[in-house]
Every structure is written in structure tokens, then in C-alpha cells.
Short mmCIF file of C-alpha atoms in Angstrom, two decimals:
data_model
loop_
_atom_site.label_atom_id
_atom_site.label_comp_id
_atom_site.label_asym_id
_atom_site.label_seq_id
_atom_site.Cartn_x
_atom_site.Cartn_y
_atom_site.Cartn_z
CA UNK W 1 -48.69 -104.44 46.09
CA UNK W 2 -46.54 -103.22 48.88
CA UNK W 3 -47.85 -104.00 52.68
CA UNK W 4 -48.81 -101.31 54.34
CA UNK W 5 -48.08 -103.20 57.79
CA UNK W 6 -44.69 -102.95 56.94
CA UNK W 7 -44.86 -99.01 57.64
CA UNK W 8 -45.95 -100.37 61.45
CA UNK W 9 -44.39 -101.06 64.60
CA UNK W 10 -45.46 -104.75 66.42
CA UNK W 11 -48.43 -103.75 67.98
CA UNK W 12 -47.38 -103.51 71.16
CA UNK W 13 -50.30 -104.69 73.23
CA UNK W 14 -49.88 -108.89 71.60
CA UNK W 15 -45.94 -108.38 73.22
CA UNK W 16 -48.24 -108.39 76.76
CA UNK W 17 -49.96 -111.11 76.07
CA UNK W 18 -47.35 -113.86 77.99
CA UNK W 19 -47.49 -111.64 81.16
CA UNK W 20 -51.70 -111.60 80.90
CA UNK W 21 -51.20 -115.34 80.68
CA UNK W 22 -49.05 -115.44 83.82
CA UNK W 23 -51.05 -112.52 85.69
CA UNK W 24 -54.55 -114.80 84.81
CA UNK W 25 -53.05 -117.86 86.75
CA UNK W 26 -53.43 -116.75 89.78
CA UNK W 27 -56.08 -118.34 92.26
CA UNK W 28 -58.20 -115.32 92.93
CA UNK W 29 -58.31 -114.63 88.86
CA UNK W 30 -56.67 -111.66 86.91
CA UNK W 31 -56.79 -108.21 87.85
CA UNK W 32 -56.19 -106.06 84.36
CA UNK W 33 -54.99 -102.89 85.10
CA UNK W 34 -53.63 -102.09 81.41
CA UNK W 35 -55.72 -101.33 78.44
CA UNK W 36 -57.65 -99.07 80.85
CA UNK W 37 -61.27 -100.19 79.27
CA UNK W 38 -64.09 -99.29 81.00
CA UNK W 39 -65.76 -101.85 82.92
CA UNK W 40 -68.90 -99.48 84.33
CA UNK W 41 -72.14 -99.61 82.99
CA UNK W 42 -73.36 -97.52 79.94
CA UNK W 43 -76.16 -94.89 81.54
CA UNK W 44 -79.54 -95.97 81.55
CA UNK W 45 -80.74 -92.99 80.17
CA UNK W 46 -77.99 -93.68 77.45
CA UNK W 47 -79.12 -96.85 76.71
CA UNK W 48 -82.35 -95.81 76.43
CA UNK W 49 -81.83 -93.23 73.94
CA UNK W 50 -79.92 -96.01 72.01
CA UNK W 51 -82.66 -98.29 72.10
CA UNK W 52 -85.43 -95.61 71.19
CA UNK W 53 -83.27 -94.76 67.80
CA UNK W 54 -82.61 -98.62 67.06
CA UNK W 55 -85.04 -98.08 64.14
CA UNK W 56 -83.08 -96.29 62.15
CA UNK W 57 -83.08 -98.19 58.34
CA UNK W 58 -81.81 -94.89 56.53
CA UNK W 59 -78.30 -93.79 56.28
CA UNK W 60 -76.98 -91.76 58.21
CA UNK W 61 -75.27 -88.40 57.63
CA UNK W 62 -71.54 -87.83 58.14
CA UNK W 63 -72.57 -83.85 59.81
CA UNK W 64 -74.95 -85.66 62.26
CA UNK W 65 -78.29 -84.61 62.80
CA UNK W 66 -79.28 -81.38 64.72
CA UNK W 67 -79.83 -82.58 67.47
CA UNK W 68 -76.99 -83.77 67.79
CA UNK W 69 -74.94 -80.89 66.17
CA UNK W 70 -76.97 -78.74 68.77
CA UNK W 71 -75.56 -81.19 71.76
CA UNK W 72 -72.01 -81.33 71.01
CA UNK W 73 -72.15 -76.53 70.24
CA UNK W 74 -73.50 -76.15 73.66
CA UNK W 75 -71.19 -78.51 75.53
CA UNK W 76 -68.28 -77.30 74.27
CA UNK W 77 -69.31 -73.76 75.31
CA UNK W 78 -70.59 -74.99 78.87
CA UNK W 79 -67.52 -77.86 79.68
CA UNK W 80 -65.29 -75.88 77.86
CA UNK W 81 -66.03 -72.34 77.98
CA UNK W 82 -65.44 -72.42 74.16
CA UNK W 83 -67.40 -69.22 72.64
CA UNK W 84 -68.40 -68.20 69.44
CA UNK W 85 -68.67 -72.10 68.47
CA UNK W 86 -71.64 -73.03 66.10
CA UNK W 87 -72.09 -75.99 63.76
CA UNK W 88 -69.52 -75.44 61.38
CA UNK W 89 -67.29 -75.78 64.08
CA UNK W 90 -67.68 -79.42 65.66
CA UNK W 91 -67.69 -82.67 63.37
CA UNK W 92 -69.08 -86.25 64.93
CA UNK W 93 -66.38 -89.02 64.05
CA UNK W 94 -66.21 -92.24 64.04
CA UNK W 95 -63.89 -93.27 67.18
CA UNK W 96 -61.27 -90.89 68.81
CA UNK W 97 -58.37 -93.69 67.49
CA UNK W 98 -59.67 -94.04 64.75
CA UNK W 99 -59.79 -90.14 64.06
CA UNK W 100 -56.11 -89.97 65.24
CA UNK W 101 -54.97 -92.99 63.07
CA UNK W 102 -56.02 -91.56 59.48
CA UNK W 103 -56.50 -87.42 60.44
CA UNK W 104 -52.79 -87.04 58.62
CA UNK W 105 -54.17 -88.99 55.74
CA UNK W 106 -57.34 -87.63 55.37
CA UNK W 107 -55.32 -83.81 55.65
CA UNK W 108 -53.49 -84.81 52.62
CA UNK W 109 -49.86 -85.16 54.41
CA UNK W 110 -47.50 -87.62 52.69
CA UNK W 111 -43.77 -87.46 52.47
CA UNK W 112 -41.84 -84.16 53.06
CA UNK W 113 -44.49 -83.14 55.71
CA UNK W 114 -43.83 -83.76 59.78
CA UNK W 115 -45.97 -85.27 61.94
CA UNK W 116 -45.16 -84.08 65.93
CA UNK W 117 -46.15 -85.39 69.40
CA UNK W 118 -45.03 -85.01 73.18
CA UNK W 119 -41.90 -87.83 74.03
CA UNK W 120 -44.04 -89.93 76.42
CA UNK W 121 -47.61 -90.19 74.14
CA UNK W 122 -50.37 -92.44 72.85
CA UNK W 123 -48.36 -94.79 70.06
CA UNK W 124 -51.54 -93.84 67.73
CA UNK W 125 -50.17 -90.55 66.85
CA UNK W 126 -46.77 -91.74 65.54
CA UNK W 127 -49.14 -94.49 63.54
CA UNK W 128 -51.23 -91.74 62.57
CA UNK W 129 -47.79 -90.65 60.45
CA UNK W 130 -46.34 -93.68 59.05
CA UNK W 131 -50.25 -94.63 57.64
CA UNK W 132 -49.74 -91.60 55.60
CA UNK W 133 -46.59 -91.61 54.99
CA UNK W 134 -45.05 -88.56 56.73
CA UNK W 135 -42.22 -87.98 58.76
CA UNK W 136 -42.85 -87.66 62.85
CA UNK W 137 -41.06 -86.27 65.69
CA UNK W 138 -41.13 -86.95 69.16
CA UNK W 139 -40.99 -83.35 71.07
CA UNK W 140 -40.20 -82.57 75.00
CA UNK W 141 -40.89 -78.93 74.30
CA UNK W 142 -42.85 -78.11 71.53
CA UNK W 143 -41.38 -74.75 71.22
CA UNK W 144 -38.19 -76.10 70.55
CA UNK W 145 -39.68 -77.92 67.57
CA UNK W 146 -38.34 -76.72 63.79
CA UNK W 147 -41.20 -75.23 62.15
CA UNK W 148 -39.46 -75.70 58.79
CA UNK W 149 -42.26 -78.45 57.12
CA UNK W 150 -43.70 -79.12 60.68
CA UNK W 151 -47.78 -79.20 59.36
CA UNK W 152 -49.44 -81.20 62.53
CA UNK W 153 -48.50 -80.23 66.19
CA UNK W 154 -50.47 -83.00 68.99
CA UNK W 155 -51.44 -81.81 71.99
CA UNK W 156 -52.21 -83.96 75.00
CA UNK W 157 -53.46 -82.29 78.32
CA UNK W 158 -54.34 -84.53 80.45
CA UNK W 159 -51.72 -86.60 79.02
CA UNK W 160 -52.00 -90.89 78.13
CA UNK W 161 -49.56 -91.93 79.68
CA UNK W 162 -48.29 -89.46 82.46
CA UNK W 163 -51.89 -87.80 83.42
CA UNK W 164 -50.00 -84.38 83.12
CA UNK W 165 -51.93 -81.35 82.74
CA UNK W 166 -50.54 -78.44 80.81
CA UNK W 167 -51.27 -74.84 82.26
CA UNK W 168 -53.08 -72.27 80.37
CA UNK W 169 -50.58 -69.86 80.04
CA UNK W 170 -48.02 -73.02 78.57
CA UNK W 171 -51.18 -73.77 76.08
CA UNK W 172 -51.45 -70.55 75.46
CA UNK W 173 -47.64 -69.94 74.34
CA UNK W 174 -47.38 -73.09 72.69
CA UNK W 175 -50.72 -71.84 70.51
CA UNK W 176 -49.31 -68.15 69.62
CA UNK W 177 -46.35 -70.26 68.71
CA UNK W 178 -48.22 -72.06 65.96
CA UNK W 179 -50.10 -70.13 64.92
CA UNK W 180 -47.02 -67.80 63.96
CA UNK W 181 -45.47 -70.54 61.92
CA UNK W 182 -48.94 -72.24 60.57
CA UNK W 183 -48.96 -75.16 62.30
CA UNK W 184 -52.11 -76.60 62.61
CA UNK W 185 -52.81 -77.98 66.61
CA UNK W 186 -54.42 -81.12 67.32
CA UNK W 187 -55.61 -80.88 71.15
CA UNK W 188 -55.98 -84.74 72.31
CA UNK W 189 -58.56 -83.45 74.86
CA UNK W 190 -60.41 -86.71 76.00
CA UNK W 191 -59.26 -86.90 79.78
CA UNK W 192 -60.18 -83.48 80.24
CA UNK W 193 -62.98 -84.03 82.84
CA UNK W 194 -61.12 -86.20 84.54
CA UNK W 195 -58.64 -83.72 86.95
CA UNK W 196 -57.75 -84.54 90.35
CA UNK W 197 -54.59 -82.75 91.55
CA UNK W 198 -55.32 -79.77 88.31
CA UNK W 199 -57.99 -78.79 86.58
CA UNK W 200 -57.12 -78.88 82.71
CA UNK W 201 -58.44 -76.57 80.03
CA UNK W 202 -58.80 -76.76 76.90
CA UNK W 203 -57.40 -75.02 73.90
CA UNK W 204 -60.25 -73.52 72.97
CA UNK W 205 -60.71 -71.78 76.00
CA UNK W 206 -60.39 -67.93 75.74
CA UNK W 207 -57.81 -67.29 77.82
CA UNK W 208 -55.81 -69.98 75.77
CA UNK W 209 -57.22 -68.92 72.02
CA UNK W 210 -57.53 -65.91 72.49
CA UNK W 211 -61.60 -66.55 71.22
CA UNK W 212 -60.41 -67.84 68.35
CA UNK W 213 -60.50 -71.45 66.54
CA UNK W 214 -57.96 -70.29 64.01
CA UNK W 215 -55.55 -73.58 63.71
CA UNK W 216 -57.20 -75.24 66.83
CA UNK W 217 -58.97 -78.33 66.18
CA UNK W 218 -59.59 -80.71 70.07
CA UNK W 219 -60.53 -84.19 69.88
CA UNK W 220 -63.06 -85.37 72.58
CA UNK W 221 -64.18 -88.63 73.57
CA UNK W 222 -67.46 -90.65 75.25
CA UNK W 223 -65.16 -93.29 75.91
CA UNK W 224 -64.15 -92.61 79.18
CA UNK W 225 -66.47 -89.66 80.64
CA UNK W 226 -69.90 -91.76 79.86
CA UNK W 227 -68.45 -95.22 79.66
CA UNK W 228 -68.91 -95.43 75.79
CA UNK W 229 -65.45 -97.02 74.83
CA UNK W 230 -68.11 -99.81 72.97
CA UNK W 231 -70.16 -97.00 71.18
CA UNK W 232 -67.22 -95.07 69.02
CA UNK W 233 -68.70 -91.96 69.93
CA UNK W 234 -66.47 -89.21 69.29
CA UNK W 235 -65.98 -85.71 68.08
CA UNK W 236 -64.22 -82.71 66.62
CA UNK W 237 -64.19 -78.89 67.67
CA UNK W 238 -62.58 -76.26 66.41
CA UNK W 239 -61.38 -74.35 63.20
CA UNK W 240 -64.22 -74.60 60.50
CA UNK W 241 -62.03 -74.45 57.83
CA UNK W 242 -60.39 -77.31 58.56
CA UNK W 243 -63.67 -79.37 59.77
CA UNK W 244 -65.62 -78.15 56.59
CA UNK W 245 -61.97 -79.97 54.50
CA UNK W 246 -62.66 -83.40 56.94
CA UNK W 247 -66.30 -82.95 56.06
CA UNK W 248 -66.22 -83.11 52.85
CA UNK W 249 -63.89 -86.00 52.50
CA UNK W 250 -65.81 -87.88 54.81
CA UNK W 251 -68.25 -87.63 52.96
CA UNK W 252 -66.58 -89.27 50.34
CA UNK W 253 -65.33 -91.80 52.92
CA UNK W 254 -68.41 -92.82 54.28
CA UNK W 255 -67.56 -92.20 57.76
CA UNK W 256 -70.55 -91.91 59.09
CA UNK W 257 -71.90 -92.12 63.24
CA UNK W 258 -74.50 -94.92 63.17
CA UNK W 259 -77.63 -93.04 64.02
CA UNK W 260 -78.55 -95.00 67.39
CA UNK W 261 -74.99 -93.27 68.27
CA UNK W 262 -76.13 -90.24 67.59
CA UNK W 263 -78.77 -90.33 69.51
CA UNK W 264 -76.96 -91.74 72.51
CA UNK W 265 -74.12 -88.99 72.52
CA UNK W 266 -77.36 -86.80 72.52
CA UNK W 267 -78.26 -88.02 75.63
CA UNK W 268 -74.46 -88.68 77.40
CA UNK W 269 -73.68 -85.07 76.54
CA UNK W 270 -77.03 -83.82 77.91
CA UNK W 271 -76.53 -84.97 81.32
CA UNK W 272 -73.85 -83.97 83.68
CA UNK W 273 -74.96 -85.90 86.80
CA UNK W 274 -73.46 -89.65 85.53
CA UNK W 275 -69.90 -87.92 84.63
CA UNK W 276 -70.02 -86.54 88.07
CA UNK W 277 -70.64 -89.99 89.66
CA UNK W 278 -68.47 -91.95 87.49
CA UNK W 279 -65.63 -89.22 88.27
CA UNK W 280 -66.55 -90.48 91.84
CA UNK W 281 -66.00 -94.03 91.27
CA UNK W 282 -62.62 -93.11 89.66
CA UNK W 283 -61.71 -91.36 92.47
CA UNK W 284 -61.63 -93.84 95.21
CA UNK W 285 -60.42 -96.74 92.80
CA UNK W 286 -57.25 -94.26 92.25
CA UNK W 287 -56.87 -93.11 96.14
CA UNK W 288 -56.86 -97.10 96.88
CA UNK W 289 -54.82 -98.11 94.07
CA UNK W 290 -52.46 -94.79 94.83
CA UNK W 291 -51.87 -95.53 98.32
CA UNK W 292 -51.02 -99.09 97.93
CA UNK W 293 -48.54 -98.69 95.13
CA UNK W 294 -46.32 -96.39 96.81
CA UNK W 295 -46.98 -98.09 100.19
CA UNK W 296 -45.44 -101.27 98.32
CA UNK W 297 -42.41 -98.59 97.01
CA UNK W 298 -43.49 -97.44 93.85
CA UNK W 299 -42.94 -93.73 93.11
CA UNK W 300 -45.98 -91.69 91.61
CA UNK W 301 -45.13 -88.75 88.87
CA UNK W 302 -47.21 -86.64 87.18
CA UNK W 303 -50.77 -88.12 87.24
CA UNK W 304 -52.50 -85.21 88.53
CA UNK W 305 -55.87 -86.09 85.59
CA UNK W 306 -57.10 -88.89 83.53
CA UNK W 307 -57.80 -92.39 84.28
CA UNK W 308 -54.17 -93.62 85.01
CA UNK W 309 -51.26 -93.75 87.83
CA UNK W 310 -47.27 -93.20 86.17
CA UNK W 311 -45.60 -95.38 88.40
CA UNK W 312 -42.18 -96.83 88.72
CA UNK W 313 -39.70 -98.37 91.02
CA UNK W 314 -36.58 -97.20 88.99
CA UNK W 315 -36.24 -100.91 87.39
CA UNK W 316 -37.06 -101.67 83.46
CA UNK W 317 -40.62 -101.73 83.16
CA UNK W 318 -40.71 -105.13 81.89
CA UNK W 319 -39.46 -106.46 85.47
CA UNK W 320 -41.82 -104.68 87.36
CA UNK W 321 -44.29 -106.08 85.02
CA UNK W 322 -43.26 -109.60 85.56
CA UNK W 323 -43.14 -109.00 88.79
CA UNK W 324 -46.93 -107.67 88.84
CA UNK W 325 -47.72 -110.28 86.35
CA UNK W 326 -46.58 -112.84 89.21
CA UNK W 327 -49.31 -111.24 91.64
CA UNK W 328 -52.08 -111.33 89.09
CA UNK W 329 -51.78 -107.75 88.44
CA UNK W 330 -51.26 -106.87 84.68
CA UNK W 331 -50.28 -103.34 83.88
CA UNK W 332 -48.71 -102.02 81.29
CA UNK W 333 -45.20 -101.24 80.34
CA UNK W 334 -44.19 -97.46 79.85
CA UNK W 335 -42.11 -98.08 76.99
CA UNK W 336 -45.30 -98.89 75.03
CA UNK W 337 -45.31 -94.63 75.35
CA UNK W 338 -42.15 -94.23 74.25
CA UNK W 339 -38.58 -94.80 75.04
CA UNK W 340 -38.86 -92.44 77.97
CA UNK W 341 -41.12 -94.65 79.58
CA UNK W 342 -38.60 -97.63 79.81
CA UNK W 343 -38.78 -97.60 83.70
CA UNK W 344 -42.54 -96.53 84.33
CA UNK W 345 -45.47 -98.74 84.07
CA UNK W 346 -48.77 -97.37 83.30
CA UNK W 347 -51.65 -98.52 85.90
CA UNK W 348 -55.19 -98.23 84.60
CA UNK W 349 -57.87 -97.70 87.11
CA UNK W 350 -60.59 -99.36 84.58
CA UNK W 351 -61.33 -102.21 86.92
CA UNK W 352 -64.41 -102.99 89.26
CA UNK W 353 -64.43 -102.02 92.99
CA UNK W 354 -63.68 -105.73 93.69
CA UNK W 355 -60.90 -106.31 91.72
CA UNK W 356 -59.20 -102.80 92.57
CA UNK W 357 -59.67 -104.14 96.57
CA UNK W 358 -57.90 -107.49 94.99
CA UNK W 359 -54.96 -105.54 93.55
CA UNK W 360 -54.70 -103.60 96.92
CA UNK W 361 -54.16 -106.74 98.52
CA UNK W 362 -51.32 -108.33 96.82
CA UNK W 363 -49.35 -105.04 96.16
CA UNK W 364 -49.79 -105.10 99.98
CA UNK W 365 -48.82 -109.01 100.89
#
């Protein structure tokens, strides 16, 4: 049977692994800036909601329950200002990477169909391709893209790695665009509460769709907002037509949100007040980190959202990561994002208060 590894890249997190070695040797211990995992804890009430379902012998559905069906309509109108969205229009998954590894698959794409994503992205997407077999393209403008057997167009506002946000009136364009050429959009939308220098919006806003999900599907994540990276809580919203398809081959698949989950996004998406605080903690870890990077001559672009500073000292990435490495601070290269990231580094701020006020402190000896 062939291996179908060999349609892979190296996975480019184990090529970090000598630097973490170098970056753990230091006397005050490691400081990892890279992965960007959260490290703050899961909210009580969240916890508690997990615990209160942990009797759950039965199987779960793939549609979720009502509840939580009901949780994940009325955020998307409130956080998103999404209208006319009812259950046929969000789908619970399993994971955001794992919904952006096998979503070409699952579509039916193969060979002959193209697979597109910005230049600078999460490596998933372009895995998301080769898995099925289908051609991919990296894009700077996406309205510049051939349409001519283009079927899946990612979106990424605020972006992994930059933390750019795209404006609604480029959305917008970049939506009318596909839609004219039926191209279905993917909107990778799981930074989106997360703005500090923009406010991002997402494609199914109004004044982006137009109050249409027609060819709009965004992909949202507990990872980051609710510190649920450990939970694979996850979801879908948009188009019905094309959630009703992933329904029914999940169904099949067996893809299924472990109930306790269920219950716990439930509760996460019912409360507003530990985003808001968590968004606080983020802040000052990134006004710290921020401050000392270009104090110690690094150059910040872009990262106006999400949970990451686009540094670089105009040297390959892979020397200021040695150098870092040297410190105890691991980061991670920009070339992991791309060839246009060969001279960036991408620095997380998933790390306590104390080891943030550790990095500060040898970017600044």
C-alpha cells in the first residue's frame, strides 16, 4: 500500500526540537514562546459543566444536542452579528486542526481540484490538500487567484502567523469575488476575539455577506478564547448546504463531540466575563513581551489581533532562533508559515506571567 506520509512535509515542529534542547539548559529553566498552547486555567464554571456531564455512557450525536446547537446559533449572532443563523447552519467538530486537516477530503476534492491559502499561513491548510490529494496554491491576493478549478478559498483574519486583520470592505470584495466564480470560502476565524490594534469581523457579518451564508462556511475555536486547546472543542457556521453535506458524512465517520464537551462549550460560550479577563491577561503578557523585543531591536509587523508578535531582526529566522534558543527563549521560526517568513520568527504569548517577566529579562540583558 502506498504511504500516505509520503504526500507530507517533515513536520516542522520535531526540526525545533535541538533549539528547545538548548533554550531548556538554561539556569532559570525554559521559557516556550512557540507552539503558543495555553497555559491558563480551564474556567471553573467550565469545568464544572464538564464534570456534571461526566456520566454520559451513551453515544453521542455528531449534530450535538440542543443545548448545545442553541449555544453555538446565539453566539454567532451576538459575537458575530451573524443573522438569520439557525441550526442547520452551525456543525460541532471535532478539533479546529483536525477540521482543517481532512475538510478537503471529507468535500470530496482529489486531483484536478485546487486547494488555496494566504502566502504566510497555518501549514495545516496546505496538509489539508496533499491528505486529499488536490493541488494548493499559496495566494498574496486572493483576487488575483485563477478561478479556473479553484474549489476551496482559506481565509484567515486575524491571521496565524502575522496577527493581520482583514477589513470588511477587503472581506467583503474578496466574498462577491467568490461567490461569482463558485468558490466555496473557508473563514479561519479562531483569533477573532482576540483584536488589539483592529477589531476583526467576520465573514458572516452583514456588511461582509451581504446576510447571506451562501458559500461562507467560518471555523471557530475554544482553544484559545476559553483556554480549551485540551478539550477539542470546535465548530462550524455558515452555508447549510454545505454543513448538512459534512453532516451527513460525519455521520458516517463517527466524528462525534464527546458529550462532557458538549456540555462544556455550553457553558464557555455562555459566559462572556472569562474571555474578557483572559483577553486581559493577553494583553499585558503582549505589551511586556512587545516592548522588550523591539527595545532589544526587533521590528514588529502586522500583529494588530491574535495571540502572537511577527517579529524579526532582518536575519534568517533560524539565527535569531539560535540566538533566542541561547537565552532560554524558544520561539518559532517564520518559515514554518511559509517561505515568506524566512526572516520573521513567530513569538507566542502562551506563557505564565512569570515566565513572560523571565523572557523580558534576557531579551533585555
Amino acid at each position: 500500500m502506498p504511504s500516505v506520509s509520503d504526500r507530507l512535509p517533515t513536520f516542522p515542529w520535531d526540526r525545533l526540537e535541538p533549539y528547545k534542547t538548548t533554550a531548556a539548559g538554561h539556569p532559570d529553566g525554559l521559557v516556550d514562546l512557540s507552539v503558543g498552547t495555553p497555559v491558563d486555567p480551564v474556567p471553573a464554571q467550565v469545568r464544572q459543566a464538564l464534570a456534571d456531564a461526566a456520566d454520559s455512557p451513551g453515544y453521542p450525536t455528531v449534530w450535538g444536542t440542543r443545548e448545545l446547537r442553541d449555544a453555538l446559533t446565539g453566539w454567532c449572532e451576538r459575537r458575530l452579528g451573524a443573522r438569520g443563523i439557525t441550526e442547520h447552519h452551525v456543525l460541532p467538530v471535532v478539533g479546529s486542526k483536525e477540521l482543517v486537516a481532512w475538510l478537503p477530503t471529507q468535500l470530496g476534492l482529489g486531483p484536478g481540484d485546487r486547494v488555496a491559502f494566504p502566502r504566510l499561513a497555518y501549514p495545516t491548510y496546505e496538509v489539508g490538500a496533499r491528505l486529499a490529494g488536490a493541488e494548493y496554491v499559496a495566494y498574496d491576493d486572493p483576487l488575483e487567484l485563477d478561478p479556473a478549478g479553484l474549489a476551496l478559498l482559506w481565509l484567515n483574519s486575524p491571521s496565524n502567523p502575522t496577527g493581520q486583520v482583514l477589513p470588511t470592505e477587503r472581506l467583503r470584495a474578496v466574498v462577491d469575488w467568490a461567490r461569482e466564480h463558485g468558490v466555496l470560502v473557508l473563514s479561519d476565524e479562531c483569533y477573532l476575539e482576540l483584536g488589539w490594534e483592529a477589531d476583526p469581523v467576520s465573514v458572516l457579518h452583514p456588511d461582509v455577506c451581504g446576510g447571506s451564508t451562501a458559500g461562507l462556511v467560518a471555523v471557530h475555536s475554544l482553544s484559545k478564547r476559553s483556554n480549551l486547546a485540551g478539550y477539542r472543542a470546535a465548530f462550524l457556521a455558515g452555508d447549510s448546504g454545505v454543513l448538512g453535506e459534512l453532516l451527513q458524512i460525519r455521520k458516517h465517520g463517527g466524528m462525534m463531540t464527546p458529550a462532557p464537551v458538549q456540555a462544556a462549550t455550553v457553558a464557555a460560550l455562555a459566559d462572556d466575563t472569562h474571555v474578557a479577563e483572559q483577553r486581559e491577561r493577553y494583553r499585558a503578557r503582549r505589551t511586556a513581551l512587545r516592548g522588550a523585543l523591539e527595545a532589544a531591536g526587533f521590528r514588529i509587523e502586522h500583529s494588530e489581533a491574535s495571540l502572537y508578535l511577527w517579529a524579526t531582526r532582518d536575519e534568517s529566522c533560524w539565527d535569531t532562533v539560535a540566538d533566542l534558543a541561547g537565552r532560554g527563549v524558544l520561539v518559532a521560526p517564520g518559515e514554518f508559515y511559509g517561505p515568506a517568513g524566512e526572516r520573521y520568527v513567530r513569538v507566542a504569548l502562551t506563557a505564565t506571567d512569570e515566565r513572560i517577566a523571565a523572557a523580558v529579562r534576557r531579551l533585555s540583558a
